[in-house]
Every structure is written in structure tokens, then in C-alpha cells.
PDB file of C-alpha atoms in Angstrom:
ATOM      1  CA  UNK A1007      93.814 115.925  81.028  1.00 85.00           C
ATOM      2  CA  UNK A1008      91.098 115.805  83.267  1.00 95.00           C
ATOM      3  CA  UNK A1009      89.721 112.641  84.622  1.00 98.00           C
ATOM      4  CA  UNK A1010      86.764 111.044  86.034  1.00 98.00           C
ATOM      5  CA  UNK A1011      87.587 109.672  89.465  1.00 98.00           C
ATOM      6  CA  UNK A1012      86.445 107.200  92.614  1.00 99.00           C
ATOM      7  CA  UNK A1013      87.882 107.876  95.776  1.00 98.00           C
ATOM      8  CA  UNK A1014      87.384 105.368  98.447  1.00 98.00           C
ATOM      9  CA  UNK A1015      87.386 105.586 101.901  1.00 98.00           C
ATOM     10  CA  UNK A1016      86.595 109.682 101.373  1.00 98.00           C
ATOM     11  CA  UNK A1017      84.993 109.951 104.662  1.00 97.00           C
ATOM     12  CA  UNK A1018      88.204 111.831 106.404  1.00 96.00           C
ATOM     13  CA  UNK A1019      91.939 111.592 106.234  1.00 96.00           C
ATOM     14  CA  UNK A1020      93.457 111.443 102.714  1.00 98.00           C
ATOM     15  CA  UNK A1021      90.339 110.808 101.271  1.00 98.00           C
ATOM     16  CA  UNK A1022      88.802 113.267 101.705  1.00 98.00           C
ATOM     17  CA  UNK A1023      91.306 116.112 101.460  1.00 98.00           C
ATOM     18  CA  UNK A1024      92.563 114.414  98.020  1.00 98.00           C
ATOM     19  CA  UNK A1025      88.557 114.197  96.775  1.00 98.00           C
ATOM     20  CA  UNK A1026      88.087 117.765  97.388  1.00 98.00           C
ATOM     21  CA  UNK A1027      92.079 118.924  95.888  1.00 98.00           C
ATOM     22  CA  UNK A1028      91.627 116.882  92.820  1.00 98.00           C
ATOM     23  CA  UNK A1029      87.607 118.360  92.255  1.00 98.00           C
ATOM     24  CA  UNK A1030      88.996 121.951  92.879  1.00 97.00           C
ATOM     25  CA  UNK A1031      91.858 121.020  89.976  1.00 97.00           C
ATOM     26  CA  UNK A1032      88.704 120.626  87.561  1.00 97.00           C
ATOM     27  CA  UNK A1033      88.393 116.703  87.704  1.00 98.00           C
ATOM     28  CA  UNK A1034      84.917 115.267  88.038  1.00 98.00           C
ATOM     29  CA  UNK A1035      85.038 113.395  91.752  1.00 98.00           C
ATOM     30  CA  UNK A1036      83.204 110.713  93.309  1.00 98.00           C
ATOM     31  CA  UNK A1037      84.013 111.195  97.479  1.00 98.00           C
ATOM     32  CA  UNK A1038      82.816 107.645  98.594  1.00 98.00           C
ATOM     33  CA  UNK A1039      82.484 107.343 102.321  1.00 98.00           C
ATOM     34  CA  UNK A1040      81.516 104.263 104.106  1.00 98.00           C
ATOM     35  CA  UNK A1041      78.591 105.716 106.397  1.00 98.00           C
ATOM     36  CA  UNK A1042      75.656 108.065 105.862  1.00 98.00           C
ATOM     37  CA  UNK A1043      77.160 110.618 108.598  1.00 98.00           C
ATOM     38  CA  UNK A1044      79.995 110.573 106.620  1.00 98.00           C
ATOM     39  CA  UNK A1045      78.302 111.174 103.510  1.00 98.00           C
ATOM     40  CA  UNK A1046      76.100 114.049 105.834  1.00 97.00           C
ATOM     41  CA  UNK A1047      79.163 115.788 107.260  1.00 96.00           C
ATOM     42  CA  UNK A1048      81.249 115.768 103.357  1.00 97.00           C
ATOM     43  CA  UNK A1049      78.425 117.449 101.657  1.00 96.00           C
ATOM     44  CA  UNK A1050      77.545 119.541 104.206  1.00 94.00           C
ATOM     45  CA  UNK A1051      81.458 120.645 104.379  1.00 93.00           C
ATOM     46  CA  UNK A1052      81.698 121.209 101.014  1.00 92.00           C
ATOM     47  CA  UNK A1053      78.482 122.820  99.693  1.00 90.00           C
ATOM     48  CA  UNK A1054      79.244 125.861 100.609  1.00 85.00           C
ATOM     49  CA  UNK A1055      82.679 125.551  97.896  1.00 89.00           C
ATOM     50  CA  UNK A1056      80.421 125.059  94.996  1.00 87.00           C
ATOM     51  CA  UNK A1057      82.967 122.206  93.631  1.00 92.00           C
ATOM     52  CA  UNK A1058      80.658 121.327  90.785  1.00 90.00           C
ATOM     53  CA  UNK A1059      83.130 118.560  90.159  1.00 95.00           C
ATOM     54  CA  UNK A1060      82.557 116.924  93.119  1.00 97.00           C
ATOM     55  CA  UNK A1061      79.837 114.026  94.083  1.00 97.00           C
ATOM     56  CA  UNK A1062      79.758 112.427  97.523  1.00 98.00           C
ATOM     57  CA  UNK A1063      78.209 108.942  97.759  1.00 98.00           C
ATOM     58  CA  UNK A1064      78.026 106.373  99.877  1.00 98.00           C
ATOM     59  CA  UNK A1065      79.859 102.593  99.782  1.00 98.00           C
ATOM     60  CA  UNK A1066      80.773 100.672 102.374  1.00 98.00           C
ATOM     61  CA  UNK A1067      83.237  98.049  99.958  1.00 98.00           C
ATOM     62  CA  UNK A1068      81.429  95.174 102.521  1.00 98.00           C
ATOM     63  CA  UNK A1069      77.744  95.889 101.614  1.00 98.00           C
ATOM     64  CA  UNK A1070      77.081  94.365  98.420  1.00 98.00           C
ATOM     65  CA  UNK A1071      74.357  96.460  97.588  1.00 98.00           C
ATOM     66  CA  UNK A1072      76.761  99.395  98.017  1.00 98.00           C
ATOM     67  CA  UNK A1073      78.998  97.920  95.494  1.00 98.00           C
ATOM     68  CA  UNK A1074      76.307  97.397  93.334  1.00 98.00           C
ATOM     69  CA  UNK A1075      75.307 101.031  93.225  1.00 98.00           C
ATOM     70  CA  UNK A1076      78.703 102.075  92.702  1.00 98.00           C
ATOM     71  CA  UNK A1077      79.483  99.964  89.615  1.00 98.00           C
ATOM     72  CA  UNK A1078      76.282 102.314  88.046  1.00 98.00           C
ATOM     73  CA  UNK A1079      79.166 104.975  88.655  1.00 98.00           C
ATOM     74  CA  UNK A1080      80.500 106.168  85.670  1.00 97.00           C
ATOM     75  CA  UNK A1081      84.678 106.809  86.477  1.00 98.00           C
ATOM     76  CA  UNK A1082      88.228 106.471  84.353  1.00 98.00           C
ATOM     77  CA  UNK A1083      90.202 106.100  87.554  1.00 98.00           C
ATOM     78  CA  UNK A1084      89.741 103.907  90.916  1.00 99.00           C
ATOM     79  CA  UNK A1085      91.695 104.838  93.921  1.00 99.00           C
ATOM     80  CA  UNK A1086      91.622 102.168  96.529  1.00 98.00           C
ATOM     81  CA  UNK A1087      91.914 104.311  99.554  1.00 98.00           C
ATOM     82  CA  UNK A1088      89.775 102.835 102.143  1.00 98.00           C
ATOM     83  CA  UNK A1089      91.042 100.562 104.944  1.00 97.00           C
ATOM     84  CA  UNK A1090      91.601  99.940 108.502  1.00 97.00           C
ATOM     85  CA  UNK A1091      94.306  99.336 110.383  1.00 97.00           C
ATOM     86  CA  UNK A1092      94.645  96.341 113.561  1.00 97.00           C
ATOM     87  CA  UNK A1093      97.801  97.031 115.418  1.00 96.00           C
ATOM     88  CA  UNK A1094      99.049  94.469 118.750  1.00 97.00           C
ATOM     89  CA  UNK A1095     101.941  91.551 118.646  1.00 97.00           C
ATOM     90  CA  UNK A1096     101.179  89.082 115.313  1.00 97.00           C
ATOM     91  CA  UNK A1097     101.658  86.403 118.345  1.00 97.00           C
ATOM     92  CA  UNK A1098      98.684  87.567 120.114  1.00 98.00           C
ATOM     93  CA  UNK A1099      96.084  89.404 117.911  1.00 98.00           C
ATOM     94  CA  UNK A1100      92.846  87.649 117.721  1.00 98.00           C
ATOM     95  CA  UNK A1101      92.771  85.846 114.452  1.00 98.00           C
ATOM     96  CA  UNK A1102      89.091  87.262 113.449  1.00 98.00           C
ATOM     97  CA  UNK A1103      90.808  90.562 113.623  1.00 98.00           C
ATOM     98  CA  UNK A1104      93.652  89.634 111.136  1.00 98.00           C
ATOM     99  CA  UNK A1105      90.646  88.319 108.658  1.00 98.00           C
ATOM    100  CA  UNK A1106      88.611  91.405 109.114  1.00 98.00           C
ATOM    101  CA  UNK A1107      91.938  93.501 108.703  1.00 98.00           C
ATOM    102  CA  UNK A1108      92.711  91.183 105.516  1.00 98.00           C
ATOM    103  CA  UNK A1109      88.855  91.737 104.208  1.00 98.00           C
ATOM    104  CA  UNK A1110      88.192  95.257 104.395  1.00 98.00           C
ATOM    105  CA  UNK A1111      91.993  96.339 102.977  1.00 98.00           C
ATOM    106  CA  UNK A1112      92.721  93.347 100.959  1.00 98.00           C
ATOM    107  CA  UNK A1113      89.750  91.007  99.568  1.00 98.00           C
ATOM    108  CA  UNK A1114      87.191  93.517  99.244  1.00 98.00           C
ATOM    109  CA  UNK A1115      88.713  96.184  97.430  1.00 98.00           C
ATOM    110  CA  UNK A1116      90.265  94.221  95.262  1.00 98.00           C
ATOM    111  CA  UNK A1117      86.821  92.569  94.444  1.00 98.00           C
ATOM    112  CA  UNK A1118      85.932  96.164  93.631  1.00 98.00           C
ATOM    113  CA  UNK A1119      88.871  96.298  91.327  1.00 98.00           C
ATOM    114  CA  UNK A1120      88.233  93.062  89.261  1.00 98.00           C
ATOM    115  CA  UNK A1121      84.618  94.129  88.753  1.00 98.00           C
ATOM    116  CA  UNK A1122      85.621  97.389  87.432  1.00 98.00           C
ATOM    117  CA  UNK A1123      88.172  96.062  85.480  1.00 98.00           C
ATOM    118  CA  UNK A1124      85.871  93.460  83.899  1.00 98.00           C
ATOM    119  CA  UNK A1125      83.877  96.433  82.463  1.00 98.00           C
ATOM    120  CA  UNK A1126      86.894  98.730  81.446  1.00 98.00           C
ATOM    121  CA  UNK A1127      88.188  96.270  79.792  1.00 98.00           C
ATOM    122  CA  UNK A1128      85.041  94.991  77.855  1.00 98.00           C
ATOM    123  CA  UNK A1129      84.335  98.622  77.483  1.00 98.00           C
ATOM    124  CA  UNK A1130      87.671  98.905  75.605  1.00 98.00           C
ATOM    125  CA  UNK A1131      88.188 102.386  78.623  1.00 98.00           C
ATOM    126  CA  UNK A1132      92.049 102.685  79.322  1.00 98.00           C
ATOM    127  CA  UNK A1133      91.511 103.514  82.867  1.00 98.00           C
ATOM    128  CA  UNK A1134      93.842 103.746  85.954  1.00 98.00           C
ATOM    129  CA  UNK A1135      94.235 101.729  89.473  1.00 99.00           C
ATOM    130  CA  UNK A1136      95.393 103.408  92.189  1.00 98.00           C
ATOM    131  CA  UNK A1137      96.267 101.362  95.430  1.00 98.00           C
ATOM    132  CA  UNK A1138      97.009 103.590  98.700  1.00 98.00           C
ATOM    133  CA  UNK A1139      99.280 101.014 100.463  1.00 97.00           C
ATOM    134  CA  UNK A1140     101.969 102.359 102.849  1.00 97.00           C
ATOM    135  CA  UNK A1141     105.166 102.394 103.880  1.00 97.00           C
ATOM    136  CA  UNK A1142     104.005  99.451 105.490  1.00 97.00           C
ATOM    137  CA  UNK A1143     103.374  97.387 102.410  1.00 98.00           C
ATOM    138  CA  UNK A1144     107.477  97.401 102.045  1.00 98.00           C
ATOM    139  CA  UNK A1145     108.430  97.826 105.758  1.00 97.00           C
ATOM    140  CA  UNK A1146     107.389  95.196 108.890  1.00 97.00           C
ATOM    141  CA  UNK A1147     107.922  96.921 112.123  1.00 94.00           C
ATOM    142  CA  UNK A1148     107.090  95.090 115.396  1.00 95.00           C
ATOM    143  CA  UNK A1149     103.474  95.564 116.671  1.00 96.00           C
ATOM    144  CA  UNK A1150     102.002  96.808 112.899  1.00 96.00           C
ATOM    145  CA  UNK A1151     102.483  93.193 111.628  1.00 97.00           C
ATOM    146  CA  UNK A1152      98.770  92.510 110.506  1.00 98.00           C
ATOM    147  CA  UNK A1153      98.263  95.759 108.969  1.00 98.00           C
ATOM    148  CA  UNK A1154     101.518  95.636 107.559  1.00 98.00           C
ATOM    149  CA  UNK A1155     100.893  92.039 106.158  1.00 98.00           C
ATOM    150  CA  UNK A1156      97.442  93.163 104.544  1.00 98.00           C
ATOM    151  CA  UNK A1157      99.774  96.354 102.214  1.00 98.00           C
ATOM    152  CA  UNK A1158     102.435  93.618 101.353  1.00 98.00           C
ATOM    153  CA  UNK A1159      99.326  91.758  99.750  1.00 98.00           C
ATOM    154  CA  UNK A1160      98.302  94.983  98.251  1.00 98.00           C
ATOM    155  CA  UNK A1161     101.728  95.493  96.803  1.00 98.00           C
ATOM    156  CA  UNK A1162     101.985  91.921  95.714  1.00 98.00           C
ATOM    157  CA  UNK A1163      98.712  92.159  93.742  1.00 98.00           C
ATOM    158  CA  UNK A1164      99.324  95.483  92.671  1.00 98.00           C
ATOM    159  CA  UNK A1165     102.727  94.522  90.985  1.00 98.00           C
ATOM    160  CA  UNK A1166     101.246  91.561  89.180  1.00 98.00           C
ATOM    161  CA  UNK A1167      98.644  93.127  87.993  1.00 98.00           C
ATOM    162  CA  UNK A1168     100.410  96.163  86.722  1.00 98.00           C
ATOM    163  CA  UNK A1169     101.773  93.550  83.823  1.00 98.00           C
ATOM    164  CA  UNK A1170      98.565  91.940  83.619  1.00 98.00           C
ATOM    165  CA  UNK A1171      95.983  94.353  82.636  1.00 98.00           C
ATOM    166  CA  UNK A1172      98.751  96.768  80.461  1.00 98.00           C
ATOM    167  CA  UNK A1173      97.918  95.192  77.447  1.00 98.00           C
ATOM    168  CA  UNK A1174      94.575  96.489  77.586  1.00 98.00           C
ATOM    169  CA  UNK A1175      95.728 100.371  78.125  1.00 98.00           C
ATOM    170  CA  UNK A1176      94.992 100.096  81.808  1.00 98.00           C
ATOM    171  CA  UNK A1177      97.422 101.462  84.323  1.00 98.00           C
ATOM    172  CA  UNK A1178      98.350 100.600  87.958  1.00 98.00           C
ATOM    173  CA  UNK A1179      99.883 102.608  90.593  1.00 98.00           C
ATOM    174  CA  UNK A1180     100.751 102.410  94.237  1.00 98.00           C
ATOM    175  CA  UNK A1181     100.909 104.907  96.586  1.00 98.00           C
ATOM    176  CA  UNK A1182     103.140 104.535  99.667  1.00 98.00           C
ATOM    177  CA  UNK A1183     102.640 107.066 102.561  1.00 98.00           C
ATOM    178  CA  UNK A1184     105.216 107.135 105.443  1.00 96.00           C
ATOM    179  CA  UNK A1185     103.509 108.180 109.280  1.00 95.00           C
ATOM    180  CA  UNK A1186     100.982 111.196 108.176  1.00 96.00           C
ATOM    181  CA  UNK A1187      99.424 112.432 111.621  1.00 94.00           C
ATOM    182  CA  UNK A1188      95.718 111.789 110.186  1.00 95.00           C
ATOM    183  CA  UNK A1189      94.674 109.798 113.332  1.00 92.00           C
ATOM    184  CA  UNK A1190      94.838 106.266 111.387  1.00 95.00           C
ATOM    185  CA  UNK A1191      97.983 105.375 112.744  1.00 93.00           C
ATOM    186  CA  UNK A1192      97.078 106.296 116.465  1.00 91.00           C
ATOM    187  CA  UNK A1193      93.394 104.518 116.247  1.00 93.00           C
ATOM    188  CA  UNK A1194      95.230 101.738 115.197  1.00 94.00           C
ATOM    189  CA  UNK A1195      97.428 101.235 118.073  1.00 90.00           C
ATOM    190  CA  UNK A1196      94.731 102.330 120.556  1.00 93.00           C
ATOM    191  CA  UNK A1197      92.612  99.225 118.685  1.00 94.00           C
ATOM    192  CA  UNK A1198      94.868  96.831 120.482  1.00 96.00           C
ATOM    193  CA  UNK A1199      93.916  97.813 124.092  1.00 96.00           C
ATOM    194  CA  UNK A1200      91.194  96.955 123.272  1.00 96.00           C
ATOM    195  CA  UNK A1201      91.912  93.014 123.336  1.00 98.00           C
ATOM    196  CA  UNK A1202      95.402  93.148 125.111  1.00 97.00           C
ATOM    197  CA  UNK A1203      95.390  92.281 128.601  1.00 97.00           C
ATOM    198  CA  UNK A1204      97.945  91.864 130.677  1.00 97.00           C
ATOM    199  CA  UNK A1205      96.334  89.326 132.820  1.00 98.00           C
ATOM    200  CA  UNK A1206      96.327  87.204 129.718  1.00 97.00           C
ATOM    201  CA  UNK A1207      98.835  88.303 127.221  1.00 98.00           C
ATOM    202  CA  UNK A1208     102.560  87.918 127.252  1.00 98.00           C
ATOM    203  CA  UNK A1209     103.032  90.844 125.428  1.00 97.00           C
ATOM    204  CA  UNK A1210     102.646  93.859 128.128  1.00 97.00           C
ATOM    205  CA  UNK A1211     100.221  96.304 127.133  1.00 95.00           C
ATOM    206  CA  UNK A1212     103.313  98.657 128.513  1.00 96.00           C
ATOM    207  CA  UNK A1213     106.036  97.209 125.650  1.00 96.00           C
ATOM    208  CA  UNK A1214     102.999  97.860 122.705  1.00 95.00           C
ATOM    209  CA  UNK A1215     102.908 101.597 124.005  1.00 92.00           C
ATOM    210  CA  UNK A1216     106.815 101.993 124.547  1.00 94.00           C
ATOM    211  CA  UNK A1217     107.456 100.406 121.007  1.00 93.00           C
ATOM    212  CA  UNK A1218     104.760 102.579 118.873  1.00 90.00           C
ATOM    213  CA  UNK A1219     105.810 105.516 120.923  1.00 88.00           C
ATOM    214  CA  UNK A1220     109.272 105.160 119.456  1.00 87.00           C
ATOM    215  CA  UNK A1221     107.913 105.104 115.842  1.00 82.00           C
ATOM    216  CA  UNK A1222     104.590 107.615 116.129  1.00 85.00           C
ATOM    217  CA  UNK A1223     105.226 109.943 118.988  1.00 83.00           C
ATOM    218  CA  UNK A1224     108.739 111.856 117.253  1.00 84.00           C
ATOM    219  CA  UNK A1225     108.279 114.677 114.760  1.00 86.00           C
ATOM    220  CA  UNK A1226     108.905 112.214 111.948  1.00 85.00           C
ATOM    221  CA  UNK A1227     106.344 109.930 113.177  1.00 88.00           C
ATOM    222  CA  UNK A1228     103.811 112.518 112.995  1.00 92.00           C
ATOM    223  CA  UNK A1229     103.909 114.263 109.281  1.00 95.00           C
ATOM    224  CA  UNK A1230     101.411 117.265 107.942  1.00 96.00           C
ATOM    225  CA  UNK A1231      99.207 115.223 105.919  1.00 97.00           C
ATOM    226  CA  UNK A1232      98.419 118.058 104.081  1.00 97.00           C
ATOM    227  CA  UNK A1233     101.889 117.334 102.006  1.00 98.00           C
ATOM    228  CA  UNK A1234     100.793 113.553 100.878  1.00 98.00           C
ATOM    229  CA  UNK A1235      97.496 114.966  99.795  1.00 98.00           C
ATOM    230  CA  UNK A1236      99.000 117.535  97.254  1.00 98.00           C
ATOM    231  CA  UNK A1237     101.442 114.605  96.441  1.00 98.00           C
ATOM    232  CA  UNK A1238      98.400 112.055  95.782  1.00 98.00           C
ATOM    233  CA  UNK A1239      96.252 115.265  93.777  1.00 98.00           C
ATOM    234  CA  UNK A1240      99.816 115.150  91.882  1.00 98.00           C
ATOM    235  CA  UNK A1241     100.108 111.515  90.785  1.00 98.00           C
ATOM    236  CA  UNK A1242      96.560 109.948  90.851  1.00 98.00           C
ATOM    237  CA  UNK A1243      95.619 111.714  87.421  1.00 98.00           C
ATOM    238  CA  UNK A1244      98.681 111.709  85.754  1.00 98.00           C
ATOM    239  CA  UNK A1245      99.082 108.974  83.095  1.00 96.00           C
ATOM    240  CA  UNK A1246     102.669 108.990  83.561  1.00 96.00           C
ATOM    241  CA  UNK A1247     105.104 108.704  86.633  1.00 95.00           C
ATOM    242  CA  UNK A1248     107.025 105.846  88.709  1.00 97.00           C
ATOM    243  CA  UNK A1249     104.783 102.642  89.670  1.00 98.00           C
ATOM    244  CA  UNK A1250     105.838 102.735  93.359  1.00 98.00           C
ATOM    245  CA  UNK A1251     105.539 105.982  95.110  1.00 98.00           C
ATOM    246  CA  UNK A1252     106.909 106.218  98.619  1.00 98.00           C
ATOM    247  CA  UNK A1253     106.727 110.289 100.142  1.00 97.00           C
ATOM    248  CA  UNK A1254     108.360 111.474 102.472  1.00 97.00           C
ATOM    249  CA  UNK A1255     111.997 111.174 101.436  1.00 96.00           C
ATOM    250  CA  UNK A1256     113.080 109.883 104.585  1.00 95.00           C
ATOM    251  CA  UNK A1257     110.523 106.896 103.918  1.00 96.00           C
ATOM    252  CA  UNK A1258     112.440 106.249 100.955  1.00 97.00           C
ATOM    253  CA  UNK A1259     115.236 106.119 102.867  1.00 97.00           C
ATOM    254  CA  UNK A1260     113.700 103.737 106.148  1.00 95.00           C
ATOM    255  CA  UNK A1261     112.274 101.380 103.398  1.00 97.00           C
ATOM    256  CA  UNK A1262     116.527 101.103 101.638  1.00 97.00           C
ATOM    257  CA  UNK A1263     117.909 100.984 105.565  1.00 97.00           C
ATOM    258  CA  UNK A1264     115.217  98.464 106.402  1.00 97.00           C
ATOM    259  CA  UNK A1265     115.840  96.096 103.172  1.00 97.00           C
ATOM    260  CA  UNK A1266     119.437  96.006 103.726  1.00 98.00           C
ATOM    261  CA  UNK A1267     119.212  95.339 107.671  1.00 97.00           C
ATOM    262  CA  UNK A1268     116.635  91.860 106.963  1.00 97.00           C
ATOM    263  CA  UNK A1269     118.892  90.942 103.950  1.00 97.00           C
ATOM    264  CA  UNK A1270     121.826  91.211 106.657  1.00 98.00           C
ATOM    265  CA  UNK A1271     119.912  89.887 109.986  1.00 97.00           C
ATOM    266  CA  UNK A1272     120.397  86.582 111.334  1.00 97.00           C
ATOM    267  CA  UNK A1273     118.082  84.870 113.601  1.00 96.00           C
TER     268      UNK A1273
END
């Protein structure tokens, strides 16, 4: 069955590599990317594919206008990809970073979400809601602690509302990847230097790089992304499959070891 489908967040990374897999699988795309040389650079990269299927626009979920425009868009699934990511100690980070972190991945998308489903459902469209949370939104490692709070609320939401809006034919879905080497995860550590000092922190600047290091710089910590996108041009059309989707296997597994080791800690 093919769909009609609104990617956020299409400028690079999954996005965009899902955008262009699912439009060469015959769905109709919109590729939404937050800034005109985003918007530039996708068409530009793709015109020369002739992937009739596939529109790139611009909306930047913050820019009301933007958001606006896009609910013009005519689209049977939304797949909450965009976000950014704030990584430092949860002791330390600026709190104005935690709200932005908590606006762009949380509030605004999910804004997006009840408009849409305001019109699906008066609409009487049985359409789908995909949210691209992580293997942070079941995990907390040390120094990820914002980001990783802002996918638990993405989870949370996403769970409740799977039950709320099935009565009207509409389906929810989460999407859970584990440490894909897209550059996300590594521009979000490298945001903290940005604010840490060790003139004025207690947290060295030294224990932040030691500790990501440990999760990001192995083999494991740095995945071929190109594996989650076939695995997202897999599941984001389908109108069957598991709520909860967590690749790689051995993120399956960290998420099991890392429930029982909190339900055993002690402080």
C-alpha cells in the first residue's frame, strides 16, 4: 500500500536517506528540512534521480508560519524526525538549553501532531504517527541526560496516545535507534564545550570526553546508518508491526541489561 508521507527534520541524517528510500519504493514524500540551504542542497541532490514521488519543502517546527504552510500539506503519515540533541552533566547544563532541547524535540512537534490529528480525525483519514525517539527515550546514560529526558517524554506521550487516538483508525509508532554514526550524536557532545568550563564547572570538561568516548568512540558506538534507514523505509509505511522498535539487536539487549541494573541499583 503506498502512502502519502511527512518527513521531518529531512535536511541530513535519517531524514533524509529515509525521504529519498521510501520515494524510490513508490510512496509520495514530503522531505521537510528546517533551512532554505537545506531545502537548496536536497533538491539539488536529488533532481538528477527523477523521484517523482518526492517533494522537498521547507519547516522549521518553531516558525509558525512554517507550520502553517505545512498543514496545507496533504499526507496519511507524520514522522516526527526532527530534533536536536544538548549533551553535558544534568547538574550543570544551562537550564535555557534543557527548554530549547525540550521545545524543538518535545513541545513543538508534538504541537505539529495534535494539529494534524485534529484534521485526520475530523477528516475521518486513518493515518499514522511515527515518533523517532532513541535508545535514549528507554536508556539514561551519564552526560546524555537532557536529551535523553526530552525521548522519555516522547515515549511517554507516544504510549498514551497510541490508546488514545486508536479508536479513530489512527496508528502510533516509535522508532528507537541505538548510536548510528550520522554526526548527531558527536555534535551533541561537542555542544557542551561549548558552555563547560573548567574554571567554572565541577564537572571536568576531561570526564565529559572520557565518559562519551566510552559509549561513541567503539565500533558499536558508531553504527552504518545506512541499516536504520532501510529499517525505518521498512516500518514507517507498514500498517502493521510492534509499537516500540529498538534496532540494533544489541540495543535491545543494553535497554533489558540497563532495566534490570536500575531495578537492582541502590543509591
Amino acid at each position: 500500500m503506498y502512502r502519502s508521507i511527512l518527513i521531518t527534520g529531512a535536511g541530513s541524517g535519517f531524514g533524509e536517506g529515509t525521504a529519498i528510500g521510501l520515494a524510490k519504493k513508490g510512496h509520495s514524500v514530503i522531505a521537510a528540512a528546517q533551512l532554505w540551504p537545506q531545502v537548496t542542497a536536497l533538491r539539488n541532490k536529488t533532481e538528477s534521480q527523477k523521484l517523482s514521488g518526492l517533494r522537498v519543502e521547507k519547516l522549521d517546527l518553531l516558525d509558525p508560519h512554517d507550520v502553517t504552510h505545512a498543514l496545507s500539506w496533504d499526507f496519511d503519515v507524520l514522522v516526527n524526525n526532527a530534533g536536536i540533541g544538548e549533551g553535558g552533566p544534568s547538574g550543570e547544563i544551562p537550564a535555557d538549553l534543557v527548554r530549547r532541547n525540550f521545545e524543538v524535540n518535545l513541545f513543538a512537534p508534538l504541537d505539529l501532531t495534535q494539529r494534524v490529528l485534529r484534521r485526520w480525525v475530523k477528516s475521518k483519514k486513518q493515518g499514522k504517527v511515527v515518533f523517532l525517539s532513541s535508545i535514549l527515550g528507554v536508556v539514561s546514560p551519564p552526560m546524555v541526560g537532557v536529551y535523553s529526558a526530552t525521548k522519555h517524554a516522547v515515549q511517554a506521550i507516544a504510549e498514551a496516545m497510541q490508546d488514545e487516538v486508536r479508536p479513530f483508525g489512527i496508528q502510533v509508532q516509535t522508532i528507537n535507534p541505538g548510536p548510528y554514526l550520522t554526526g548527531f550524536n558527536e555534535t551533541m557532545v561537542e555542544a557542551a564545550y561549548r558552555w563547560l568550563d573548567d574554571e567554572v564547572n565541577f564537572t571536568p570538561r576531561a570526564v565529559v570526553k572520557k565518559t562519551m568516548d566510552g559509549i561513541l568512540a567503539k565500533p558499536e558506538g558508531r553504527l552504518d546508518p545506512n541499516d536504520m534507514i532501510a529499517k525505518m523505509i521498512e516500518l514507517i509505511p507498514d500498517q502493521k508491526g510492534p509499537f516500540r522498535n529498538i534496532f540494533p539487536e544489541a540495543s535491545q539487549d543494553w535497554f533489558r541489561q540497563y532495566e534490570k541494573a536500575m531495578l537492582e541499583r541502590t543509591i
